[in-house]
Amino acid sequence: MVTACKTTFRLQWKCHKHQVLNFLRNLHCHSVEGENVIDKAKKYICLIERQGDHALFIYSSFKSPCKTEADLFLQDVLPIDGELRVVTEPPRDKAFGTGSILLAFQVKENKHLYEMSESNVADSCQKKIKEAIDLQTQNAGFGLPSSFSWLDKYRNEIKGNIARESKVVDNSNPFSTDVFDPLRYMNIDKSVQLVTDEVKMGFEDDFSQMNVQNNDTNFQTNMKKSSSKDSLDFLDGRETEFTESLDKMAAKELGLKPGTNMAAGLKPLTARETLVECLLKKRQSEYVNLETFRVFVGTWNVNGQNSTTLEEWLSCDKDPPDIYAVGFQELDTSNQAYIFTDSAREPEWQDAVHKSLHPKARYQKVKSIRLVGVMLLVYIKETHVQHCKLIDTDSVPTGIMGMLGNKGGVGVRFSLHDTTLCFINSHLAAHQEEFERRNQDTQDIESRMKFKQFLPPLTVHDHDLVFWLGDLNYRIDLDINEVKENVLKGALGKLLPHDQLYRQLHTHPVYKTYTEGEINFVPTYRYDPGTDNFDSSEKKRNPAWCDRILYKGVGIRQIVYRSHPTLRISDHKPVSAIFDAGIKVVETKRYKKVYEDIMKKLDRLENDFLPQVTLAQKEFQFKDIKFGEPREQILAIANIGQVPVTYEFINKLEEDSYCKEWLSVEPYTCVVFPGDSIEISLEVNVDKTIAYRFNCGHEKIEDILVLHLQDGKDFFISFLLLSQERPGSLDNVDVLAEGVRLYACPKELFRLVDHIWQYGRHQEDLFRQPGLKTDIHQIRDCLDTGIPEMLPGSIHSVAEALVLFLEALAEPVVPYNMYETCLECCNNYFMCKQAMSKVPDCHRNVFKYLCNFLRELLGEGKRNNLEIRYLAQMFGDVFLRQPPMSRLSSGKLGNARRHLARSDDMKKSAFLYHFLAHPYDE
């Protein structure tokens, strides 16, 4: 008998399409038919996880011992589904080694036996695989079974491997062409490495050693990168990485790379380098040439349709552009798109775009990102690839509660020569009357979009050129007949003053910084699909220019702005614009001359002067901080010395950030020239993510900032809250001095639920549409003061206020100490009821009250379109929260912890599902 292999090696495949959970030791495999051993060879097994699905990939080795992944080829794939059974068996005859343990996998009549020399390894292996089987059973029971269609390509590869086994070794990565990417919205890289420094027992792989980085962001995390990789996705499916250290940049450009924000992982700039960089920017005109690049920007809401040829949209111009930015909305409108991160429509439309790019040039894909149905693709000519660096992406969902991705925006940024570009594709709130919500969505996307490959993260404002495209959904405030009449007459100029976005371009804080070209094409929405006729359905939507392209930045000139009405598969028409953009290209010789001149002057200054500043105040007091309502104060700094001063706020000892989560500082670092001053915004905002920590007393509005002057002294800035709104918890609200409860549940909760039932139980898309911030603030004040008697705002705002109230409770509806118990019994209704019987009366009463309310709403499902699984998923996460100090509620989520978080989310949904499906009677 051959013992388990002791050779250690790295798995260096780019397994960016699946997560390799565990790589087992090499085993003896016995394929069995009945009781006859027909094959015995060394095998290797990988347990693969694909967004909740699991499968066993079985490999054989060309060499013994196996030292690298190149020695392996895929031989079999076993999906972990309801048909797979796994047990351990003792050896049965001489075909098996003495003293060994057999691990048996049985699928229908076929059985695979794996001989393992150590029983504890076999037990650990069996345990992990059974956990995957249990998770699959739970998902299927909750209505989320998998077809495992993603395994078909690997089964086809197995057939090819069998044909090649005696001929040529295939070293290709079996995951390299898979379209699924489970890390798509998690700010981590596709190139996952699992490194084992020593062979460990069973499944104890160290996931902390994985090197991870961003592919496409939308999963909302605060993870910071430890390294920076600039990558271009090649059109043929390969991925090339461009990684360049600051030292190499320095060798190219005499020690500096423009931009004070640096890619994470590069060594920080010194005070001298920061100042040199600032002075270089002031003298850019002396060494920079402005060269013209042609940019194509296109947007199309495809209404969930299958892909089609796009040449008449993407390659209708005589000359090829240098850059393509192509955005889609409603790429996938299926329910599965809201639950799973992959979509079959994504590769279809990506392939359609690839095939339709201008035939007179060769392009490479810079980056792509998708948030449910919103997708953005950016391509660049191959001749410019070497100058395209520092690529990053982010996504911002603005759906219900600012979490769901049915609406929102995605962004791609990169540096081209010495110019930074940012492209944003968004799909904003629908309906004629919701222009305020569209404004709010826009503001949220611009403020929340952070490119986290940089420390601190870059914002939209940090780019030289910005292009904003998408289905912005703004409408024309005129009668439908008047709109159609003016369109038929070609009198588009009479419609523009009534266009909602046209008015916002001059007044809205975000839009007033953007420009839009003159609109000379008819409204692009809404049409009967397959025709050029405006909407003839029962709703008869007003024609509108929903699909728009905006831009801002110095050196942009729009060449054409048009629609493409011959593409008729959707209820929208695609729109495109061509721009000539001025890109700054550094002339090396002139750059060196300016740099040397700056360095000589600094040498003289540094010997004679030290930084000196004055602060207007060092103590800040905030009064009456209210939930969700930011409060701002200004810190003024004046440079009274003779040299430029660079300041920054630095971390205190043993702390990860220079300020608390509830405080934001802008700008946190800057250069102040002699005689100048700067105003720093200090904003306190207690939102839903941290409110419960204040309410339960774990956190206070108290902090001290350390303001550091480069080559100078430190200043200490203190913050103190004088009074704070505190909703409390379910066990102490509405209680008289003698301890008698006035109500079975908080009166605020009763008012919110009663209002929704009276005025909104028939509201379509209830709990799916976000409310307005202004409404929510008014509702909050009304609940606090009791004035006015009726809650203000829309039903959607009241619904969101209900969820926010529950999320902000010091103790959730199901107390923290019952969290694990409820998750453990989530598959059994009787055990779930037993668990709730142990909950304190005040919490159980609220739980029963809310469950009855939600069941009543489901009874009106024909009118409000609510579904039980949606409510279970949404409110399960609200009723059951991880304890503040749990393994999942704090710190960064690695791959293993992210897997646990997904499992917990499913269990929370399953737990609440029982009480929504059955009346809760004790």
PDB file of C-alpha atoms in Angstrom, residues 702-813:
ATOM      1  CA  GLU A 702     -16.251  60.613  21.262  1.00  0.00           C
ATOM      2  CA  ASP A 703     -12.990  60.657  19.361  1.00  0.00           C
ATOM      3  CA  ILE A 704      -9.618  62.369  19.098  1.00  0.00           C
ATOM      4  CA  LEU A 705      -8.035  63.000  15.704  1.00  0.00           C
ATOM      5  CA  VAL A 706      -4.286  63.344  15.238  1.00  0.00           C
ATOM      6  CA  LEU A 707      -3.438  66.046  12.681  1.00  0.00           C
ATOM      7  CA  HIS A 708       0.146  65.514  11.556  1.00  0.00           C
ATOM      8  CA  LEU A 709       2.302  68.054   9.717  1.00  0.00           C
ATOM      9  CA  GLN A 710       4.937  66.501   7.514  1.00  0.00           C
ATOM     10  CA  ASP A 711       8.323  67.352   9.079  1.00  0.00           C
ATOM     11  CA  GLY A 712       6.444  69.226  11.795  1.00  0.00           C
ATOM     12  CA  LYS A 713       4.447  68.691  14.967  1.00  0.00           C
ATOM     13  CA  ASP A 714       1.115  66.996  15.684  1.00  0.00           C
ATOM     14  CA  PHE A 715      -2.184  68.594  16.744  1.00  0.00           C
ATOM     15  CA  PHE A 716      -4.948  66.782  18.630  1.00  0.00           C
ATOM     16  CA  ILE A 717      -8.569  67.485  17.636  1.00  0.00           C
ATOM     17  CA  SER A 718     -11.262  66.304  20.089  1.00  0.00           C
ATOM     18  CA  PHE A 719     -14.945  65.477  19.456  1.00  0.00           C
ATOM     19  CA  LEU A 720     -17.726  65.269  22.020  1.00  0.00           C
ATOM     20  CA  LEU A 721     -21.475  64.705  21.758  1.00  0.00           C
ATOM     21  CA  LEU A 722     -23.590  66.735  24.184  1.00  0.00           C
ATOM     22  CA  SER A 723     -26.890  64.943  23.520  1.00  0.00           C
ATOM     23  CA  GLN A 724     -27.978  62.089  21.336  1.00  0.00           C
ATOM     24  CA  GLU A 725     -31.214  60.512  20.197  1.00  0.00           C
ATOM     25  CA  ARG A 726     -31.362  56.923  21.546  1.00  0.00           C
ATOM     26  CA  PRO A 727     -34.309  54.685  20.521  1.00  0.00           C
ATOM     27  CA  GLY A 728     -33.375  52.040  23.133  1.00  0.00           C
ATOM     28  CA  SER A 729     -34.432  48.394  22.967  1.00  0.00           C
ATOM     29  CA  LEU A 730     -37.614  46.352  22.986  1.00  0.00           C
ATOM     30  CA  ASP A 731     -37.366  45.591  26.690  1.00  0.00           C
ATOM     31  CA  ASN A 732     -37.242  49.210  27.914  1.00  0.00           C
ATOM     32  CA  VAL A 733     -39.351  51.308  25.526  1.00  0.00           C
ATOM     33  CA  ASP A 734     -42.867  52.322  26.549  1.00  0.00           C
ATOM     34  CA  VAL A 735     -42.360  51.193  30.156  1.00  0.00           C
ATOM     35  CA  LEU A 736     -43.751  53.163  33.131  1.00  0.00           C
ATOM     36  CA  ALA A 737     -41.637  53.991  36.184  1.00  0.00           C
ATOM     37  CA  GLU A 738     -43.138  51.044  38.103  1.00  0.00           C
ATOM     38  CA  GLY A 739     -42.158  48.656  35.280  1.00  0.00           C
ATOM     39  CA  VAL A 740     -45.629  48.239  33.723  1.00  0.00           C
ATOM     40  CA  ARG A 741     -45.634  48.088  29.904  1.00  0.00           C
ATOM     41  CA  LEU A 742     -47.980  50.437  28.099  1.00  0.00           C
ATOM     42  CA  TYR A 743     -48.062  48.450  24.853  1.00  0.00           C
ATOM     43  CA  ALA A 744     -47.237  44.918  23.737  1.00  0.00           C
ATOM     44  CA  CYS A 745     -44.844  46.453  21.227  1.00  0.00           C
ATOM     45  CA  PRO A 746     -43.271  49.917  20.835  1.00  0.00           C
ATOM     46  CA  LYS A 747     -45.795  52.547  19.788  1.00  0.00           C
ATOM     47  CA  GLU A 748     -43.434  53.659  16.996  1.00  0.00           C
ATOM     48  CA  LEU A 749     -43.542  50.171  15.548  1.00  0.00           C
ATOM     49  CA  PHE A 750     -47.332  50.058  15.838  1.00  0.00           C
ATOM     50  CA  ARG A 751     -47.707  53.403  14.025  1.00  0.00           C
ATOM     51  CA  LEU A 752     -45.442  52.298  11.163  1.00  0.00           C
ATOM     52  CA  VAL A 753     -47.153  48.923  10.720  1.00  0.00           C
ATOM     53  CA  ASP A 754     -50.658  50.382  11.056  1.00  0.00           C
ATOM     54  CA  HIS A 755     -49.914  53.093   8.476  1.00  0.00           C
ATOM     55  CA  ILE A 756     -48.573  50.580   5.935  1.00  0.00           C
ATOM     56  CA  TRP A 757     -51.602  48.312   6.458  1.00  0.00           C
ATOM     57  CA  GLN A 758     -54.146  51.122   6.142  1.00  0.00           C
ATOM     58  CA  TYR A 759     -52.663  53.005   3.211  1.00  0.00           C
ATOM     59  CA  GLY A 760     -50.179  50.708   1.511  1.00  0.00           C
ATOM     60  CA  ARG A 761     -51.109  47.051   1.706  1.00  0.00           C
ATOM     61  CA  HIS A 762     -52.091  47.118  -1.968  1.00  0.00           C
ATOM     62  CA  GLN A 763     -49.067  49.165  -3.035  1.00  0.00           C
ATOM     63  CA  GLU A 764     -47.207  47.543  -5.927  1.00  0.00           C
ATOM     64  CA  ASP A 765     -43.529  46.805  -5.234  1.00  0.00           C
ATOM     65  CA  LEU A 766     -43.979  47.287  -1.494  1.00  0.00           C
ATOM     66  CA  PHE A 767     -40.621  46.820   0.297  1.00  0.00           C
ATOM     67  CA  ARG A 768     -38.902  46.782  -3.103  1.00  0.00           C
ATOM     68  CA  GLN A 769     -38.694  50.521  -3.813  1.00  0.00           C
ATOM     69  CA  PRO A 770     -36.524  52.804  -1.645  1.00  0.00           C
ATOM     70  CA  GLY A 771     -37.964  55.818   0.145  1.00  0.00           C
ATOM     71  CA  LEU A 772     -36.781  59.408   0.021  1.00  0.00           C
ATOM     72  CA  LYS A 773     -34.319  60.588   2.637  1.00  0.00           C
ATOM     73  CA  THR A 774     -36.331  63.758   3.270  1.00  0.00           C
ATOM     74  CA  ASP A 775     -39.460  61.675   3.898  1.00  0.00           C
ATOM     75  CA  ILE A 776     -37.617  59.364   6.280  1.00  0.00           C
ATOM     76  CA  HIS A 777     -36.285  62.299   8.288  1.00  0.00           C
ATOM     77  CA  GLN A 778     -39.824  63.680   8.622  1.00  0.00           C
ATOM     78  CA  ILE A 779     -41.145  60.253   9.642  1.00  0.00           C
ATOM     79  CA  ARG A 780     -38.411  59.973  12.279  1.00  0.00           C
ATOM     80  CA  ASP A 781     -39.319  63.365  13.751  1.00  0.00           C
ATOM     81  CA  CYS A 782     -43.018  62.514  13.667  1.00  0.00           C
ATOM     82  CA  LEU A 783     -42.407  59.294  15.611  1.00  0.00           C
ATOM     83  CA  ASP A 784     -40.321  61.214  18.167  1.00  0.00           C
ATOM     84  CA  THR A 785     -42.748  64.074  18.716  1.00  0.00           C
ATOM     85  CA  GLY A 786     -46.131  62.608  17.773  1.00  0.00           C
ATOM     86  CA  ILE A 787     -46.712  65.532  15.391  1.00  0.00           C
ATOM     87  CA  PRO A 788     -48.394  65.391  12.906  1.00  0.00           C
ATOM     88  CA  GLU A 789     -50.861  62.701  13.786  1.00  0.00           C
ATOM     89  CA  MET A 790     -50.525  60.958  10.405  1.00  0.00           C
ATOM     90  CA  LEU A 791     -47.120  59.835   9.231  1.00  0.00           C
ATOM     91  CA  PRO A 792     -45.794  61.977   6.352  1.00  0.00           C
ATOM     92  CA  GLY A 793     -44.174  60.734   3.156  1.00  0.00           C
ATOM     93  CA  SER A 794     -44.873  57.984   0.660  1.00  0.00           C
ATOM     94  CA  ILE A 795     -45.661  54.373   1.518  1.00  0.00           C
ATOM     95  CA  HIS A 796     -42.218  53.330   0.263  1.00  0.00           C
ATOM     96  CA  SER A 797     -40.625  55.792   2.692  1.00  0.00           C
ATOM     97  CA  VAL A 798     -42.699  54.462   5.610  1.00  0.00           C
ATOM     98  CA  ALA A 799     -41.764  50.884   4.641  1.00  0.00           C
ATOM     99  CA  GLU A 800     -38.086  51.773   4.635  1.00  0.00           C
ATOM    100  CA  ALA A 801     -38.486  53.609   7.962  1.00  0.00           C
ATOM    101  CA  LEU A 802     -39.935  50.405   9.449  1.00  0.00           C
ATOM    102  CA  VAL A 803     -36.896  48.388   8.385  1.00  0.00           C
ATOM    103  CA  LEU A 804     -34.503  51.105   9.571  1.00  0.00           C
ATOM    104  CA  PHE A 805     -36.240  51.220  12.974  1.00  0.00           C
ATOM    105  CA  LEU A 806     -35.769  47.460  13.398  1.00  0.00           C
ATOM    106  CA  GLU A 807     -32.154  47.577  12.228  1.00  0.00           C
ATOM    107  CA  ALA A 808     -31.300  50.354  14.688  1.00  0.00           C
ATOM    108  CA  LEU A 809     -32.606  48.517  17.765  1.00  0.00           C
ATOM    109  CA  ALA A 810     -29.969  47.903  20.410  1.00  0.00           C
ATOM    110  CA  GLU A 811     -31.075  44.269  20.531  1.00  0.00           C
ATOM    111  CA  PRO A 812     -32.651  42.766  17.389  1.00  0.00           C
ATOM    112  CA  VAL A 813     -36.143  41.272  17.335  1.00  0.00           C
TER     113      VAL A 813
END
